[in-house]
């Protein structure tokens, strides 16, 4: 719910800012158009990239493609009605923002992602709200119109406060669920260990990666894996594998035990949170 609300917020504000710029395109010069299109392209792609990086299970490829594409479209649609130069600046800002936002979302650890997404939402709305004031100032709307312009609900500060209060409640509520899930996994591991008849293996985790790169184990037996972390593990502390059902944050400079149920013969892969480092478990 938190992430879907954040996406809706980004899409809604971006669409309105593009429309608001289009309405005042004749009063905006090239320099103003460049600044406006760059801001919209950059902020929309950064925010969307950070959100999708977490929502899409930290898949850097698709997150980057979606965030960059959306930022380019937003920048082009904002700048093209003013000048082609403004459109080009918006496109380039969308490319840079999409890549940065995607990397940010992929690098976020599960226990801090909700708070970070809330912070990104806050920065996005503040900047876009100031951008609306800039458009008014540069287009001279406040001087030329005798009657005050009625802004839509999304530009109302009271509405924004209410939105962030709602998102904040959801963000803080998620922390308890994450902790409960981890404790449940630990209880399950204790029960499985009590039955005995499992095989043990150790995987070292340090700045150079995971070792050994290919771990060979027997099929049909539960596996107790010790992810032994060293100094400077960085993003390698998060171990992710859909095949093995692992999404674990390792403690630094210590032993980290994880219990895996009996596996069928085959090759199972795991990676760090960013997908840059990984290893294999071959079950025979």
PDB file of C-alpha atoms in Angstrom, residues 15-275:
ATOM      1  CA  UNK A  15       1.108  14.907 -14.719  1.00  0.00           C
ATOM      2  CA  UNK A  16      -0.261  18.063 -13.170  1.00  0.00           C
ATOM      3  CA  UNK A  17       3.087  19.902 -13.373  1.00  0.00           C
ATOM      4  CA  UNK A  18       3.368  18.972 -17.072  1.00  0.00           C
ATOM      5  CA  UNK A  19      -0.168  20.281 -17.658  1.00  0.00           C
ATOM      6  CA  UNK A  20       0.489  23.434 -15.626  1.00  0.00           C
ATOM      7  CA  UNK A  21       3.636  24.152 -17.641  1.00  0.00           C
ATOM      8  CA  UNK A  22       1.794  23.573 -20.919  1.00  0.00           C
ATOM      9  CA  UNK A  23      -0.898  26.104 -19.991  1.00  0.00           C
ATOM     10  CA  UNK A  24       1.771  28.788 -19.455  1.00  0.00           C
ATOM     11  CA  UNK A  25       4.125  27.808 -22.261  1.00  0.00           C
ATOM     12  CA  UNK A  26       3.676  31.118 -24.113  1.00  0.00           C
ATOM     13  CA  UNK A  27       4.844  33.146 -21.104  1.00  0.00           C
ATOM     14  CA  UNK A  28       7.936  30.991 -20.420  1.00  0.00           C
ATOM     15  CA  UNK A  29      11.293  31.616 -22.061  1.00  0.00           C
ATOM     16  CA  UNK A  30      13.865  29.016 -23.055  1.00  0.00           C
ATOM     17  CA  UNK A  31      15.897  29.264 -19.847  1.00  0.00           C
ATOM     18  CA  UNK A  32      12.826  28.834 -17.654  1.00  0.00           C
ATOM     19  CA  UNK A  33      11.633  25.922 -19.779  1.00  0.00           C
ATOM     20  CA  UNK A  34      14.991  24.190 -19.426  1.00  0.00           C
ATOM     21  CA  UNK A  35      14.931  24.536 -15.650  1.00  0.00           C
ATOM     22  CA  UNK A  36      11.340  23.335 -15.356  1.00  0.00           C
ATOM     23  CA  UNK A  37      11.737  20.329 -17.675  1.00  0.00           C
ATOM     24  CA  UNK A  38      14.986  19.267 -15.980  1.00  0.00           C
ATOM     25  CA  UNK A  39      13.359  19.421 -12.557  1.00  0.00           C
ATOM     26  CA  UNK A  40      10.312  17.405 -13.601  1.00  0.00           C
ATOM     27  CA  UNK A  41      12.349  14.823 -15.525  1.00  0.00           C
ATOM     28  CA  UNK A  42      14.906  14.409 -12.744  1.00  0.00           C
ATOM     29  CA  UNK A  43      12.585  14.294  -9.738  1.00  0.00           C
ATOM     30  CA  UNK A  44       9.952  12.043 -11.275  1.00  0.00           C
ATOM     31  CA  UNK A  45      12.516   9.484 -12.452  1.00  0.00           C
ATOM     32  CA  UNK A  46      14.502   9.503  -9.194  1.00  0.00           C
ATOM     33  CA  UNK A  47      11.382   9.019  -7.095  1.00  0.00           C
ATOM     34  CA  UNK A  48       9.888   6.341  -9.330  1.00  0.00           C
ATOM     35  CA  UNK A  49      13.219   4.513  -9.586  1.00  0.00           C
ATOM     36  CA  UNK A  50      13.673   4.398  -5.816  1.00  0.00           C
ATOM     37  CA  UNK A  51      10.134   3.091  -5.285  1.00  0.00           C
ATOM     38  CA  UNK A  52      10.311   0.453  -8.018  1.00  0.00           C
ATOM     39  CA  UNK A  53      13.761  -0.668  -6.886  1.00  0.00           C
ATOM     40  CA  UNK A  54      12.174  -1.947  -3.689  1.00  0.00           C
ATOM     41  CA  UNK A  55       8.817  -2.969  -5.161  1.00  0.00           C
ATOM     42  CA  UNK A  56      10.324  -5.119  -7.951  1.00  0.00           C
ATOM     43  CA  UNK A  57      12.409  -7.225  -5.550  1.00  0.00           C
ATOM     44  CA  UNK A  58      15.511  -5.107  -6.211  1.00  0.00           C
ATOM     45  CA  UNK A  59      15.659  -5.923  -9.908  1.00  0.00           C
ATOM     46  CA  UNK A  60      18.050  -3.285 -11.228  1.00  0.00           C
ATOM     47  CA  UNK A  61      17.426  -3.981 -14.928  1.00  0.00           C
ATOM     48  CA  UNK A  62      13.668  -3.469 -15.179  1.00  0.00           C
ATOM     49  CA  UNK A  63      13.683  -0.750 -12.516  1.00  0.00           C
ATOM     50  CA  UNK A  64      16.212   1.289 -14.493  1.00  0.00           C
ATOM     51  CA  UNK A  65      14.378   0.805 -17.796  1.00  0.00           C
ATOM     52  CA  UNK A  66      11.021   1.906 -16.366  1.00  0.00           C
ATOM     53  CA  UNK A  67      12.418   4.835 -14.364  1.00  0.00           C
ATOM     54  CA  UNK A  68      14.602   6.186 -17.202  1.00  0.00           C
ATOM     55  CA  UNK A  69      11.823   5.838 -19.775  1.00  0.00           C
ATOM     56  CA  UNK A  70       9.256   7.597 -17.596  1.00  0.00           C
ATOM     57  CA  UNK A  71      11.713  10.391 -16.790  1.00  0.00           C
ATOM     58  CA  UNK A  72      12.544  10.916 -20.451  1.00  0.00           C
ATOM     59  CA  UNK A  73       8.851  11.089 -21.389  1.00  0.00           C
ATOM     60  CA  UNK A  74       8.094  13.530 -18.565  1.00  0.00           C
ATOM     61  CA  UNK A  75      11.041  15.747 -19.475  1.00  0.00           C
ATOM     62  CA  UNK A  76      10.138  15.761 -23.166  1.00  0.00           C
ATOM     63  CA  UNK A  77       6.451  16.494 -22.637  1.00  0.00           C
ATOM     64  CA  UNK A  78       7.333  19.370 -20.326  1.00  0.00           C
ATOM     65  CA  UNK A  79       9.991  21.023 -22.451  1.00  0.00           C
ATOM     66  CA  UNK A  80       8.814  20.444 -26.031  1.00  0.00           C
ATOM     67  CA  UNK A  81       5.916  22.970 -25.976  1.00  0.00           C
ATOM     68  CA  UNK A  82       8.467  25.639 -24.999  1.00  0.00           C
ATOM     69  CA  UNK A  83      11.611  24.819 -27.012  1.00  0.00           C
ATOM     70  CA  UNK A  84      13.400  21.733 -28.305  1.00  0.00           C
ATOM     71  CA  UNK A  85      16.402  22.663 -26.152  1.00  0.00           C
ATOM     72  CA  UNK A  86      14.239  22.526 -23.044  1.00  0.00           C
ATOM     73  CA  UNK A  87      12.918  19.132 -24.142  1.00  0.00           C
ATOM     74  CA  UNK A  88      16.465  17.791 -24.605  1.00  0.00           C
ATOM     75  CA  UNK A  89      17.477  18.982 -21.145  1.00  0.00           C
ATOM     76  CA  UNK A  90      14.409  17.275 -19.701  1.00  0.00           C
ATOM     77  CA  UNK A  91      15.232  14.025 -21.474  1.00  0.00           C
ATOM     78  CA  UNK A  92      18.831  13.990 -20.228  1.00  0.00           C
ATOM     79  CA  UNK A  93      17.713  14.792 -16.680  1.00  0.00           C
ATOM     80  CA  UNK A  94      15.266  11.883 -16.880  1.00  0.00           C
ATOM     81  CA  UNK A  95      18.057   9.507 -17.894  1.00  0.00           C
ATOM     82  CA  UNK A  96      20.329  10.561 -15.024  1.00  0.00           C
ATOM     83  CA  UNK A  97      17.540  10.614 -12.457  1.00  0.00           C
ATOM     84  CA  UNK A  98      16.242   7.200 -13.487  1.00  0.00           C
ATOM     85  CA  UNK A  99      19.630   5.542 -13.092  1.00  0.00           C
ATOM     86  CA  UNK A 100      20.306   7.176  -9.725  1.00  0.00           C
ATOM     87  CA  UNK A 101      16.852   6.388  -8.383  1.00  0.00           C
ATOM     88  CA  UNK A 102      17.023   2.757  -9.479  1.00  0.00           C
ATOM     89  CA  UNK A 103      20.399   2.248  -7.792  1.00  0.00           C
ATOM     90  CA  UNK A 104      19.098   3.875  -4.616  1.00  0.00           C
ATOM     91  CA  UNK A 105      16.047   1.603  -4.499  1.00  0.00           C
ATOM     92  CA  UNK A 106      18.065  -1.553  -5.152  1.00  0.00           C
ATOM     93  CA  UNK A 107      20.611  -0.709  -2.445  1.00  0.00           C
ATOM     94  CA  UNK A 108      18.027  -0.062   0.286  1.00  0.00           C
ATOM     95  CA  UNK A 109      17.944  -2.666   3.025  1.00  0.00           C
ATOM     96  CA  UNK A 110      14.486  -4.081   3.870  1.00  0.00           C
ATOM     97  CA  UNK A 111      14.470  -2.674   7.405  1.00  0.00           C
ATOM     98  CA  UNK A 112      15.064   0.885   6.161  1.00  0.00           C
ATOM     99  CA  UNK A 113      13.237   0.959   2.813  1.00  0.00           C
ATOM    100  CA  UNK A 114       9.907   2.277   4.154  1.00  0.00           C
ATOM    101  CA  UNK A 115      11.463   5.255   5.892  1.00  0.00           C
ATOM    102  CA  UNK A 116      13.610   6.073   2.864  1.00  0.00           C
ATOM    103  CA  UNK A 117      10.659   5.924   0.467  1.00  0.00           C
ATOM    104  CA  UNK A 118       8.753   8.262   2.783  1.00  0.00           C
ATOM    105  CA  UNK A 119      11.723  10.655   2.728  1.00  0.00           C
ATOM    106  CA  UNK A 120      11.895  10.498  -1.083  1.00  0.00           C
ATOM    107  CA  UNK A 121       8.166  11.258  -1.263  1.00  0.00           C
ATOM    108  CA  UNK A 122       8.652  14.257   0.981  1.00  0.00           C
ATOM    109  CA  UNK A 123      11.533  15.666  -1.075  1.00  0.00           C
ATOM    110  CA  UNK A 124       9.613  15.067  -4.308  1.00  0.00           C
ATOM    111  CA  UNK A 125       6.463  16.881  -3.172  1.00  0.00           C
ATOM    112  CA  UNK A 126       8.360  19.825  -1.673  1.00  0.00           C
ATOM    113  CA  UNK A 127      10.371  20.377  -4.856  1.00  0.00           C
ATOM    114  CA  UNK A 128       7.366  19.982  -7.140  1.00  0.00           C
ATOM    115  CA  UNK A 129       5.330  22.374  -4.996  1.00  0.00           C
ATOM    116  CA  UNK A 130       8.127  24.953  -5.245  1.00  0.00           C
ATOM    117  CA  UNK A 131       8.264  24.299  -8.990  1.00  0.00           C
ATOM    118  CA  UNK A 132       4.620  25.333  -9.317  1.00  0.00           C
ATOM    119  CA  UNK A 133       5.502  28.605  -7.586  1.00  0.00           C
ATOM    120  CA  UNK A 134       8.430  29.047  -9.979  1.00  0.00           C
ATOM    121  CA  UNK A 135       6.182  28.529 -13.004  1.00  0.00           C
ATOM    122  CA  UNK A 136       3.803  31.187 -11.684  1.00  0.00           C
ATOM    123  CA  UNK A 137       6.682  33.581 -11.076  1.00  0.00           C
ATOM    124  CA  UNK A 138       8.369  33.058 -14.438  1.00  0.00           C
ATOM    125  CA  UNK A 139       5.132  33.225 -16.396  1.00  0.00           C
ATOM    126  CA  UNK A 140       4.008  36.358 -14.568  1.00  0.00           C
ATOM    127  CA  UNK A 141       0.637  34.775 -13.767  1.00  0.00           C
ATOM    128  CA  UNK A 142       0.407  36.425 -10.367  1.00  0.00           C
ATOM    129  CA  UNK A 143       0.767  39.895 -11.925  1.00  0.00           C
ATOM    130  CA  UNK A 144      -1.376  39.493 -15.030  1.00  0.00           C
ATOM    131  CA  UNK A 145      -4.421  37.883 -13.448  1.00  0.00           C
ATOM    132  CA  UNK A 146      -6.612  40.063 -11.253  1.00  0.00           C
ATOM    133  CA  UNK A 147      -8.517  37.187  -9.711  1.00  0.00           C
ATOM    134  CA  UNK A 148      -6.525  34.612  -7.773  1.00  0.00           C
ATOM    135  CA  UNK A 149      -5.926  31.338  -9.574  1.00  0.00           C
ATOM    136  CA  UNK A 150      -7.653  28.414  -7.945  1.00  0.00           C
ATOM    137  CA  UNK A 151      -5.134  25.638  -7.532  1.00  0.00           C
ATOM    138  CA  UNK A 152      -6.243  21.996  -7.575  1.00  0.00           C
ATOM    139  CA  UNK A 153      -6.471  19.956  -4.421  1.00  0.00           C
ATOM    140  CA  UNK A 154      -3.020  18.392  -4.868  1.00  0.00           C
ATOM    141  CA  UNK A 155      -1.405  21.861  -4.690  1.00  0.00           C
ATOM    142  CA  UNK A 156      -3.063  22.642  -1.362  1.00  0.00           C
ATOM    143  CA  UNK A 157      -0.588  22.488   1.577  1.00  0.00           C
ATOM    144  CA  UNK A 158      -3.251  21.053   3.899  1.00  0.00           C
ATOM    145  CA  UNK A 159      -3.857  18.206   1.433  1.00  0.00           C
ATOM    146  CA  UNK A 160      -0.120  17.504   1.294  1.00  0.00           C
ATOM    147  CA  UNK A 161       0.155  17.342   5.080  1.00  0.00           C
ATOM    148  CA  UNK A 162      -2.732  14.872   5.181  1.00  0.00           C
ATOM    149  CA  UNK A 163      -1.119  12.716   2.474  1.00  0.00           C
ATOM    150  CA  UNK A 164       2.188  12.529   4.326  1.00  0.00           C
ATOM    151  CA  UNK A 165       0.485  11.755   7.598  1.00  0.00           C
ATOM    152  CA  UNK A 166      -1.250   8.834   5.870  1.00  0.00           C
ATOM    153  CA  UNK A 167       1.950   7.580   4.224  1.00  0.00           C
ATOM    154  CA  UNK A 168       3.865   8.002   7.481  1.00  0.00           C
ATOM    155  CA  UNK A 169       1.422   5.810   9.405  1.00  0.00           C
ATOM    156  CA  UNK A 170       1.747   3.070   6.781  1.00  0.00           C
ATOM    157  CA  UNK A 171       5.548   3.330   6.760  1.00  0.00           C
ATOM    158  CA  UNK A 172       5.914   2.983  10.516  1.00  0.00           C
ATOM    159  CA  UNK A 173       3.345   0.204  10.616  1.00  0.00           C
ATOM    160  CA  UNK A 174       5.453  -1.895   8.251  1.00  0.00           C
ATOM    161  CA  UNK A 175       8.440  -2.104  10.625  1.00  0.00           C
ATOM    162  CA  UNK A 176       6.665  -4.354  13.089  1.00  0.00           C
ATOM    163  CA  UNK A 177       5.656  -6.717  10.294  1.00  0.00           C
ATOM    164  CA  UNK A 178       9.241  -7.072   9.089  1.00  0.00           C
ATOM    165  CA  UNK A 179      10.484  -7.889  12.572  1.00  0.00           C
ATOM    166  CA  UNK A 180       7.673 -10.402  13.155  1.00  0.00           C
ATOM    167  CA  UNK A 181       8.519 -12.172   9.880  1.00  0.00           C
ATOM    168  CA  UNK A 182      12.174 -12.511  10.824  1.00  0.00           C
ATOM    169  CA  UNK A 183      11.337 -13.851  14.282  1.00  0.00           C
ATOM    170  CA  UNK A 184       8.985 -16.382  12.693  1.00  0.00           C
ATOM    171  CA  UNK A 185      11.751 -17.608  10.437  1.00  0.00           C
ATOM    172  CA  UNK A 186      14.062 -18.017  13.435  1.00  0.00           C
ATOM    173  CA  UNK A 187      11.462 -20.111  15.283  1.00  0.00           C
ATOM    174  CA  UNK A 188      11.056 -22.348  12.247  1.00  0.00           C
ATOM    175  CA  UNK A 189      14.811 -22.850  12.053  1.00  0.00           C
ATOM    176  CA  UNK A 190      14.993 -23.875  15.700  1.00  0.00           C
ATOM    177  CA  UNK A 191      12.297 -26.514  15.190  1.00  0.00           C
ATOM    178  CA  UNK A 192      14.008 -27.905  12.112  1.00  0.00           C
ATOM    179  CA  UNK A 193      17.367 -28.034  13.846  1.00  0.00           C
ATOM    180  CA  UNK A 194      15.888 -30.001  16.700  1.00  0.00           C
ATOM    181  CA  UNK A 195      15.055 -32.882  14.378  1.00  0.00           C
ATOM    182  CA  UNK A 196      18.729 -33.360  13.460  1.00  0.00           C
ATOM    183  CA  UNK A 197      19.893 -35.121  10.311  1.00  0.00           C
ATOM    184  CA  UNK A 198      21.014 -32.037   8.426  1.00  0.00           C
ATOM    185  CA  UNK A 199      24.185 -31.090   6.577  1.00  0.00           C
ATOM    186  CA  UNK A 200      26.291 -28.033   7.396  1.00  0.00           C
ATOM    187  CA  UNK A 201      28.132 -25.621   5.100  1.00  0.00           C
ATOM    188  CA  UNK A 202      29.978 -22.330   5.485  1.00  0.00           C
ATOM    189  CA  UNK A 203      30.020 -19.432   3.016  1.00  0.00           C
ATOM    190  CA  UNK A 204      32.422 -16.572   3.720  1.00  0.00           C
ATOM    191  CA  UNK A 205      31.211 -13.048   2.991  1.00  0.00           C
ATOM    192  CA  UNK A 206      33.643 -10.161   2.557  1.00  0.00           C
ATOM    193  CA  UNK A 207      34.393  -7.260   0.200  1.00  0.00           C
ATOM    194  CA  UNK A 208      35.648  -9.649  -2.504  1.00  0.00           C
ATOM    195  CA  UNK A 209      32.369 -11.598  -2.691  1.00  0.00           C
ATOM    196  CA  UNK A 210      31.055 -14.954  -1.531  1.00  0.00           C
ATOM    197  CA  UNK A 211      33.259 -18.012  -1.138  1.00  0.00           C
ATOM    198  CA  UNK A 212      33.249 -20.642  -2.348  1.00  0.00           C
ATOM    199  CA  UNK A 213      31.546 -19.499  -5.538  1.00  0.00           C
ATOM    200  CA  UNK A 214      30.064 -22.967  -6.068  1.00  0.00           C
ATOM    201  CA  UNK A 215      29.039 -24.966  -3.001  1.00  0.00           C
ATOM    202  CA  UNK A 216      28.230 -28.673  -3.536  1.00  0.00           C
ATOM    203  CA  UNK A 217      25.697 -30.352  -1.238  1.00  0.00           C
ATOM    204  CA  UNK A 218      23.592 -33.503  -1.075  1.00  0.00           C
ATOM    205  CA  UNK A 219      19.978 -33.670  -2.183  1.00  0.00           C
ATOM    206  CA  UNK A 220      17.153 -34.673   0.154  1.00  0.00           C
ATOM    207  CA  UNK A 221      18.694 -33.349   3.392  1.00  0.00           C
ATOM    208  CA  UNK A 222      18.054 -30.045   5.215  1.00  0.00           C
ATOM    209  CA  UNK A 223      20.947 -27.602   4.999  1.00  0.00           C
ATOM    210  CA  UNK A 224      22.323 -25.405   7.762  1.00  0.00           C
ATOM    211  CA  UNK A 225      24.358 -22.648   6.092  1.00  0.00           C
ATOM    212  CA  UNK A 226      26.642 -20.333   8.012  1.00  0.00           C
ATOM    213  CA  UNK A 227      27.161 -17.019   6.192  1.00  0.00           C
ATOM    214  CA  UNK A 228      30.328 -15.947   7.959  1.00  0.00           C
ATOM    215  CA  UNK A 229      30.809 -12.218   7.456  1.00  0.00           C
ATOM    216  CA  UNK A 230      34.077 -10.322   7.513  1.00  0.00           C
ATOM    217  CA  UNK A 231      34.921  -6.625   7.477  1.00  0.00           C
ATOM    218  CA  UNK A 232      33.646  -4.409   4.669  1.00  0.00           C
ATOM    219  CA  UNK A 233      30.886  -6.726   3.472  1.00  0.00           C
ATOM    220  CA  UNK A 234      28.752  -3.733   2.455  1.00  0.00           C
ATOM    221  CA  UNK A 235      25.753  -4.624   0.285  1.00  0.00           C
ATOM    222  CA  UNK A 236      26.840  -8.296   0.387  1.00  0.00           C
ATOM    223  CA  UNK A 237      25.230  -8.408   3.840  1.00  0.00           C
ATOM    224  CA  UNK A 238      21.888  -8.810   2.102  1.00  0.00           C
ATOM    225  CA  UNK A 239      21.580 -12.305   0.632  1.00  0.00           C
ATOM    226  CA  UNK A 240      18.693 -12.832  -1.790  1.00  0.00           C
ATOM    227  CA  UNK A 241      17.511 -15.984  -3.585  1.00  0.00           C
ATOM    228  CA  UNK A 242      14.001 -16.703  -4.814  1.00  0.00           C
ATOM    229  CA  UNK A 243      14.970 -20.306  -5.542  1.00  0.00           C
ATOM    230  CA  UNK A 244      16.161 -20.904  -1.976  1.00  0.00           C
ATOM    231  CA  UNK A 245      13.562 -18.652  -0.320  1.00  0.00           C
ATOM    232  CA  UNK A 246      16.231 -16.440   1.234  1.00  0.00           C
ATOM    233  CA  UNK A 247      16.117 -12.685   1.854  1.00  0.00           C
ATOM    234  CA  UNK A 248      18.408 -12.201   4.823  1.00  0.00           C
ATOM    235  CA  UNK A 249      20.323  -9.281   6.322  1.00  0.00           C
ATOM    236  CA  UNK A 250      23.559 -10.618   7.835  1.00  0.00           C
ATOM    237  CA  UNK A 251      25.163  -9.316  10.992  1.00  0.00           C
ATOM    238  CA  UNK A 252      28.687  -7.961  10.526  1.00  0.00           C
ATOM    239  CA  UNK A 253      31.827  -9.799  11.640  1.00  0.00           C
ATOM    240  CA  UNK A 254      30.040 -12.863  12.980  1.00  0.00           C
ATOM    241  CA  UNK A 255      28.359 -16.156  12.120  1.00  0.00           C
ATOM    242  CA  UNK A 256      24.913 -16.031  10.506  1.00  0.00           C
ATOM    243  CA  UNK A 257      23.046 -19.325  10.353  1.00  0.00           C
ATOM    244  CA  UNK A 258      20.219 -19.983   7.913  1.00  0.00           C
ATOM    245  CA  UNK A 259      18.271 -23.222   7.607  1.00  0.00           C
ATOM    246  CA  UNK A 260      17.091 -24.439   4.189  1.00  0.00           C
ATOM    247  CA  UNK A 261      14.762 -27.372   3.665  1.00  0.00           C
ATOM    248  CA  UNK A 262      15.673 -30.429   1.583  1.00  0.00           C
ATOM    249  CA  UNK A 263      16.431 -29.500  -2.034  1.00  0.00           C
ATOM    250  CA  UNK A 264      15.983 -31.365  -5.269  1.00  0.00           C
ATOM    251  CA  UNK A 265      19.081 -31.943  -7.437  1.00  0.00           C
ATOM    252  CA  UNK A 266      19.974 -28.848  -9.424  1.00  0.00           C
ATOM    253  CA  UNK A 267      21.842 -25.543  -9.335  1.00  0.00           C
ATOM    254  CA  UNK A 268      20.516 -22.776  -7.058  1.00  0.00           C
ATOM    255  CA  UNK A 269      21.779 -19.207  -7.272  1.00  0.00           C
ATOM    256  CA  UNK A 270      21.910 -16.397  -4.709  1.00  0.00           C
ATOM    257  CA  UNK A 271      23.082 -12.786  -4.979  1.00  0.00           C
ATOM    258  CA  UNK A 272      23.706  -9.699  -2.909  1.00  0.00           C
ATOM    259  CA  UNK A 273      20.996  -7.056  -2.624  1.00  0.00           C
ATOM    260  CA  UNK A 274      22.231  -5.206  -5.728  1.00  0.00           C
ATOM    261  CA  UNK A 275      22.744  -8.352  -7.764  1.00  0.00           C
TER     262      UNK A 275
END
